[in-house]
CSV table of C-alpha atoms and ligand atoms in Angstrom, one decimal:
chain,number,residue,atom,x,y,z
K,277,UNK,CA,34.5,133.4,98.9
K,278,UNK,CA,35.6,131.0,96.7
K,279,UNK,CA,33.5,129.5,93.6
K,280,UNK,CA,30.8,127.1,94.4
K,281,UNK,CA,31.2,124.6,91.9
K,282,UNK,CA,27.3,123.0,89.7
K,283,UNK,CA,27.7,119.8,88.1
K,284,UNK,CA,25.7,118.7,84.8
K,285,UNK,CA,24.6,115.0,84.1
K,286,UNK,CA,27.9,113.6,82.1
K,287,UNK,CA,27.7,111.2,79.4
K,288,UNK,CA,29.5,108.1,81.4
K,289,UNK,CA,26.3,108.5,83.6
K,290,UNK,CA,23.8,106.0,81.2
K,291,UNK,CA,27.1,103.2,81.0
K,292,UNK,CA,27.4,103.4,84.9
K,293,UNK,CA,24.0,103.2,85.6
K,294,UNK,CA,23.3,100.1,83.8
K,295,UNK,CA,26.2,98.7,85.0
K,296,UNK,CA,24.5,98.7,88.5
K,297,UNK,CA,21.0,98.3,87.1
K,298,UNK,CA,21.9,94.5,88.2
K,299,UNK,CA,21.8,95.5,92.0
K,300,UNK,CA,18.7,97.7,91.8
K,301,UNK,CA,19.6,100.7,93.4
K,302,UNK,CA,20.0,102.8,90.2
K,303,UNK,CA,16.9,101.2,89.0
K,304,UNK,CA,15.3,102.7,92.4
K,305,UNK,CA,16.9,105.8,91.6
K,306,UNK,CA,15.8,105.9,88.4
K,307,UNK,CA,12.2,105.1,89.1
K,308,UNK,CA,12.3,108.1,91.8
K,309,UNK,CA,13.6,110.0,89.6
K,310,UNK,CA,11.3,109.7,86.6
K,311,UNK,CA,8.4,110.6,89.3
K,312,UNK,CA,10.8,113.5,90.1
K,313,UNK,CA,12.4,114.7,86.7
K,314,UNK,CA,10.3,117.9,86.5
K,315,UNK,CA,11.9,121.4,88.1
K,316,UNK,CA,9.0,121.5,90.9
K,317,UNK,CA,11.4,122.8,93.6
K,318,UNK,CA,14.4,124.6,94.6
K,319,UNK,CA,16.8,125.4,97.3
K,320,UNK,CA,15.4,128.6,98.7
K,321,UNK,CA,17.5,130.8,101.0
K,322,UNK,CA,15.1,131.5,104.1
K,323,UNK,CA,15.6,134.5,106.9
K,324,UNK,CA,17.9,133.7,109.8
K,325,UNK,CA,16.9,132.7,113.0
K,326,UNK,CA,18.8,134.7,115.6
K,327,UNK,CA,18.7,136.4,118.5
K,328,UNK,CA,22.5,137.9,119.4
K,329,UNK,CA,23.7,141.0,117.9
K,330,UNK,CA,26.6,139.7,117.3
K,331,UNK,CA,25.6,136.6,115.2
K,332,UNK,CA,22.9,139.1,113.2
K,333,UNK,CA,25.6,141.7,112.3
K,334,UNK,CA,27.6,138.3,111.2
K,335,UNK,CA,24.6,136.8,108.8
K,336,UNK,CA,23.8,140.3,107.7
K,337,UNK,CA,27.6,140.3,105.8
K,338,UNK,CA,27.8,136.8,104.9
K,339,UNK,CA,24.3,138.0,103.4
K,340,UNK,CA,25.5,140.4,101.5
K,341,UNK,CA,28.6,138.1,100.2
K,342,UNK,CA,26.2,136.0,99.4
K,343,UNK,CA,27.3,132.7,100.7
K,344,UNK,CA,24.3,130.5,100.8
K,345,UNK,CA,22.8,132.1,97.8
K,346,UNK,CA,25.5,131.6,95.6
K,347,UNK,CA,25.3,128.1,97.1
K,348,UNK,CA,21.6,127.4,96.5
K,349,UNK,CA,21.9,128.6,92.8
K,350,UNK,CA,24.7,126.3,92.1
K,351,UNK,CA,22.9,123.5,93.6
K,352,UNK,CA,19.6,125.0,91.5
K,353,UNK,CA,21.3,125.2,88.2
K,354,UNK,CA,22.3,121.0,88.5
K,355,UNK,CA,19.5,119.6,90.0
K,356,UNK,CA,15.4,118.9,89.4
K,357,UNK,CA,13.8,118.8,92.8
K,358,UNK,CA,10.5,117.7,93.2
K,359,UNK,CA,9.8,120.4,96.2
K,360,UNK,CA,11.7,123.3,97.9
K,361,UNK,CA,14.5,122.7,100.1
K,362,UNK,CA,15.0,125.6,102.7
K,363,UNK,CA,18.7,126.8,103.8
K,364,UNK,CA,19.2,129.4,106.5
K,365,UNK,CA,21.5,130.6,109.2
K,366,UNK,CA,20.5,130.0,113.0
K,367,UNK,CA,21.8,130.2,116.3
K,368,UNK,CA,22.1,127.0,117.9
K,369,UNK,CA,24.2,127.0,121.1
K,370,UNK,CA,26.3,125.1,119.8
K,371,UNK,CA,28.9,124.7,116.8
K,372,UNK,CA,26.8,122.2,114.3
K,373,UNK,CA,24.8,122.3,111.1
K,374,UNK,CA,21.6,120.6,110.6
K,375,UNK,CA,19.1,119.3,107.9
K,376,UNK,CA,15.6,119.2,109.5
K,377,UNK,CA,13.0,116.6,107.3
K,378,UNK,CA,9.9,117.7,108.7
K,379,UNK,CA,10.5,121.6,107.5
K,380,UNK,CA,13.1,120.3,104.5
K,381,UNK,CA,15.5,122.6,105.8
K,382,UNK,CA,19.0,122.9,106.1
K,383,UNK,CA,20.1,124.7,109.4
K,384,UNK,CA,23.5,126.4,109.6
K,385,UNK,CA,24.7,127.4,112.8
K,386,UNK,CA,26.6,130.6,113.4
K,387,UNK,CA,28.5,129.3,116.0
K,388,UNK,CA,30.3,127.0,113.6
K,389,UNK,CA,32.4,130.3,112.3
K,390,UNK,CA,33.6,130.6,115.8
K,391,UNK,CA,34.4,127.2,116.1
K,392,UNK,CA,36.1,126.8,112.5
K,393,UNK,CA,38.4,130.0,112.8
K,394,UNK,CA,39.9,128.9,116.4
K,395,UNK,CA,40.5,125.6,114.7
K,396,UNK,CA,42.1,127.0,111.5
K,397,UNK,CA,44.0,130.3,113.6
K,398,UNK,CA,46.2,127.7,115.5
K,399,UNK,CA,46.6,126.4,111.7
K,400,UNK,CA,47.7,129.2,109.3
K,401,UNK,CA,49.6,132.5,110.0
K,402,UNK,CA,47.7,134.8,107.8
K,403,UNK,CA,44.5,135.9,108.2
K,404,UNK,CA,43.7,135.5,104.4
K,405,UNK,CA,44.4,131.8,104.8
K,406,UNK,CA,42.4,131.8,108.2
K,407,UNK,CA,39.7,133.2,105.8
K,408,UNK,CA,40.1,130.7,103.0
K,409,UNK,CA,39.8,127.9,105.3
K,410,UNK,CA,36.6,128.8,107.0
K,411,UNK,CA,34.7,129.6,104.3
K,412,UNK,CA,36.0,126.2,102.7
K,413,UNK,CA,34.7,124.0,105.4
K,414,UNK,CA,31.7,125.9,106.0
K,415,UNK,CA,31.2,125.5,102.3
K,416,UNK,CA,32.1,121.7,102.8
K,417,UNK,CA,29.5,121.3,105.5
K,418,UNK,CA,26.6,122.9,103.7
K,419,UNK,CA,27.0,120.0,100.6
K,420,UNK,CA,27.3,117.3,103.7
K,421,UNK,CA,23.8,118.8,104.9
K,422,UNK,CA,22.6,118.9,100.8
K,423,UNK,CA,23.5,115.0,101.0
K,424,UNK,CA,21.0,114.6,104.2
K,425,UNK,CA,18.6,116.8,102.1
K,426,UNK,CA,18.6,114.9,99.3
K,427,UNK,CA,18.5,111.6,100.3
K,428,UNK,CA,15.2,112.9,101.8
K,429,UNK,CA,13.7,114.0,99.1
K,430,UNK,CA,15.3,112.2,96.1
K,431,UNK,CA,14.4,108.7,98.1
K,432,UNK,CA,18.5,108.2,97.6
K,433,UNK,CA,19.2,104.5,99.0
K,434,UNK,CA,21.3,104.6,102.1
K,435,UNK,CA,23.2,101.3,102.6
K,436,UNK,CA,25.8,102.2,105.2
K,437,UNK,CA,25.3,105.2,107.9
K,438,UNK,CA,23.5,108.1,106.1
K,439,UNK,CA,26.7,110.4,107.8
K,440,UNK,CA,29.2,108.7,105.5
K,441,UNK,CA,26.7,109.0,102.7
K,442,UNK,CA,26.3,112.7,102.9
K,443,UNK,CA,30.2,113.0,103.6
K,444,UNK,CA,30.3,111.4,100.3
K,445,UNK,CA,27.7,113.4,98.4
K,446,UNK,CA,30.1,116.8,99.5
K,447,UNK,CA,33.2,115.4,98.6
K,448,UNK,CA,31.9,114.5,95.5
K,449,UNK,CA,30.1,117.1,94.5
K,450,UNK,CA,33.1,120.0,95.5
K,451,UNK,CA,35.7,117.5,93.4
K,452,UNK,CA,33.9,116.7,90.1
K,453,UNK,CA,31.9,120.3,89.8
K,454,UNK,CA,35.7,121.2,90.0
K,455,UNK,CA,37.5,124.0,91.6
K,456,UNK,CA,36.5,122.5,95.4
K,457,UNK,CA,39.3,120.2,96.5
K,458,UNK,CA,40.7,123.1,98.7
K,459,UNK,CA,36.9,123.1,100.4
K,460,UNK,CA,37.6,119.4,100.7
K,461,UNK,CA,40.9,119.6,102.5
K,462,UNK,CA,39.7,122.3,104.6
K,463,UNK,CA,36.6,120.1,106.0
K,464,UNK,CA,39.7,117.5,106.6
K,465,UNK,CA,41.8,119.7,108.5
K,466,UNK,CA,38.8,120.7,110.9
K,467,UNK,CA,38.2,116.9,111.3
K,468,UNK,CA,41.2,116.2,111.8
K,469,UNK,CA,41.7,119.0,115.1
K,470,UNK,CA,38.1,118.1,115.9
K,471,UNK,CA,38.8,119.1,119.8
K,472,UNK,CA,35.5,116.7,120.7
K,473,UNK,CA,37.7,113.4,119.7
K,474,UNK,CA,40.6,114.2,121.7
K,475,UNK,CA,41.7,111.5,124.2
K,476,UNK,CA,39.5,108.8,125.1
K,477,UNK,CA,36.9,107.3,123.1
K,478,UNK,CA,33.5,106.4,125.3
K,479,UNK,CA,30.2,104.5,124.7
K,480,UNK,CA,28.5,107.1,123.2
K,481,UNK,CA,31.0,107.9,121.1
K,482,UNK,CA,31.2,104.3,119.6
K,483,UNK,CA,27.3,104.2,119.0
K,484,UNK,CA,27.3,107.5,117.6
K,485,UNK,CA,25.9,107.9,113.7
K,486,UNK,CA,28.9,109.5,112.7
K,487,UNK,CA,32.5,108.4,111.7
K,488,UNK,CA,35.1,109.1,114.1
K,489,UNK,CA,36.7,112.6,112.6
K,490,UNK,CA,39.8,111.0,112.3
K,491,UNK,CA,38.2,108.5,110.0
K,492,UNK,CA,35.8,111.4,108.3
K,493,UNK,CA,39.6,113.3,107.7
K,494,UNK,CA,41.2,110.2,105.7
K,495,UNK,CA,38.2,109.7,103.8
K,496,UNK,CA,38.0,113.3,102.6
K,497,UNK,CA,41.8,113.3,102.3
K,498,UNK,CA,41.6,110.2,100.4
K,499,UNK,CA,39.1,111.1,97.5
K,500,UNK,CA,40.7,114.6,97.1
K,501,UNK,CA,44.0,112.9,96.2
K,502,UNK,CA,42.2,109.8,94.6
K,503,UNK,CA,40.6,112.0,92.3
K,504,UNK,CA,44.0,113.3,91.2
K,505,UNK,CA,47.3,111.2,92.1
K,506,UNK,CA,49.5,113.4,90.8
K,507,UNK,CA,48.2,117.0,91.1
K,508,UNK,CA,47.5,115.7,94.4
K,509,UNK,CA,50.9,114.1,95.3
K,510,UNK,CA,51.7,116.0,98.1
K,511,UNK,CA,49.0,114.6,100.5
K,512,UNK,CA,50.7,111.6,100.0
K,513,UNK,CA,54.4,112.8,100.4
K,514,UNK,CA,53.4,115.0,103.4
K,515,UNK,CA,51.9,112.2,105.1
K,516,UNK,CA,48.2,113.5,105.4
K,517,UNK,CA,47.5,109.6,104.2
K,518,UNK,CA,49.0,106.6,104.8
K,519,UNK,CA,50.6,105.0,101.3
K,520,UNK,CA,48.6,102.2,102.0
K,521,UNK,CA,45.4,103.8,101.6
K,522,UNK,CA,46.7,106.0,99.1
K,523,UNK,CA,47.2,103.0,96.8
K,524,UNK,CA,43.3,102.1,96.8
K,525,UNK,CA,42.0,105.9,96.7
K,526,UNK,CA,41.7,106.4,93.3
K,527,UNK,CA,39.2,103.7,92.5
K,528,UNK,CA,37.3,104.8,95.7
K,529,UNK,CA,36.9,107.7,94.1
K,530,UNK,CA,36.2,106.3,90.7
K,531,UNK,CA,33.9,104.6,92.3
K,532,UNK,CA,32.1,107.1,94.5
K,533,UNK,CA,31.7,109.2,91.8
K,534,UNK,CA,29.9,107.1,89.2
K,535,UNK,CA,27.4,106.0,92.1
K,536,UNK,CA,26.7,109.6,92.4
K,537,UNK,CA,26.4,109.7,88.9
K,538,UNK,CA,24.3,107.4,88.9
K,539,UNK,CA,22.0,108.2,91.9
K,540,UNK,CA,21.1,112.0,90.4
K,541,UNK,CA,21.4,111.4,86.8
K,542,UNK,CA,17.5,111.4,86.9
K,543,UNK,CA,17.8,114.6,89.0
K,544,UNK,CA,20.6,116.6,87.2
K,545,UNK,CA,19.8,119.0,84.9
K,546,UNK,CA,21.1,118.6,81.0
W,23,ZN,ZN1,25.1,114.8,109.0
């Protein structure tokens, strides 16, 4: 499993933050956050909720690899929380993750490894790179579920759909704590095969509270190479974008970021 990136409060946080002060939301922030600063909570790994052999034979080795711990200690060496956040494997019935207010707990569902390697197998040759790939999105997926979580508990404003919001938060957070853009891509290449959005587009689908994946995809694609133009290039020169997003994706990201920033600097940790 790759390296779960924590973040600490940077110093561009205080210039960014007043820079906004004039449109209140960091001053909201900031007042949450100065009822919140103390360490009274963490993310706490809970038992799994299953019921297949199969799936508790699965969570048993992901257990012992550690994946949501090393998660939940990542996330609890960057962040003051002002209770504990629960994150557990489940069975759901169907291939999903969830972040549950009334318990505070994030949900993962076992299914999505099914789902994720029969996306990424008719993707890469090698298992290795089948590997890579799922544990990148699932990694992806569990900050987009730590964006519900937190927007919960930190009281973070929410001006557009909360879904893009969280998107955000994970993007974010696997980019700047560094070494996550490959989790990044990852998430986009299982948006961009989501099976769900292929062919027509109905009703529900236009009232839903998410993106379309397509739209989640060049939105993930676009801060991973905004973030770095030119270590980045090829997402650009293999098409994964179009050049005329490309061009604004580097102050979107610029952007995201210091609203991030922003929004937890009362919650990060020094
Ligand atoms: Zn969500």
């Amino acid at each position: 499993m790759s390296v779960v990136p924590a973040l600490r409060a940077r110093r561009v946080v205080p210039a960014a933050c007043a820079a906004i002060l004039a449109l209140a939301a960091c001053g909201q922030a900031t007042q949450a956050g100065s009822a919140t600063r103390e360490d009274l909570g963490d993310f706490v790994v809970r038992e799994a909720l299953l019921e297949t052999d199969e799936y508790v034979d699965l969570a048993n080795q992901l257990s012992e690899e550690g994946w949501l711990e090393d998660i939940a200690e990542a996330l609890n060496a960057s962040l003051n929380l002002p209770v504990d956040i629960g994150i557990r494997f489940a069975e759901c019935g169907q291939s999903n993750a969830f972040y549950l207010p009334d318990e505070r707990e994030i949900q993962m569902c076992l299914e999505l490894f099914d789902g994720e390697r029969e996306v990424f197998a008719a993707y890469f040759e090698t298992e290795q790179e089948i590997e890579d790939a799922v544990a990148g999105s699932f990694h992806w997926t569990v900050f987009h579920e730590v964006g519900h979580a937190l927007v919960d508990v930190l009281d973070i404003p929410v001006t557009g759909r909360e879904e893009d919001t969280a998107d955000s938060l994970a993007t974010w957070w696997l980019i700047d704590g560094q070494g996550g853009e490959a989790s990044t891509i990852s998430a986009a290449l299982s948006f961009y095969t989501d099976p769900s959005q292929a062919g027509e587009i109905d009703d529900s689908e236009y009232a839903g509270d998410h993106s379309f994946s397509q739209q989640r995809y060049y939105a993930l694609a676009c801060h991973v190479y905004g973030s770095d133009p030119e270590g980045y290039a090829y997402l650009l020169e293999e098409e994964w974008l179009t050049p005329e997003r490309a061009e604004y994706c580097p102050a979107e990201f610029e952007r995201l970021s210091a609203s991030w920033y922003a929004l937890l600097a009362p919650h990060l940790k020094e």
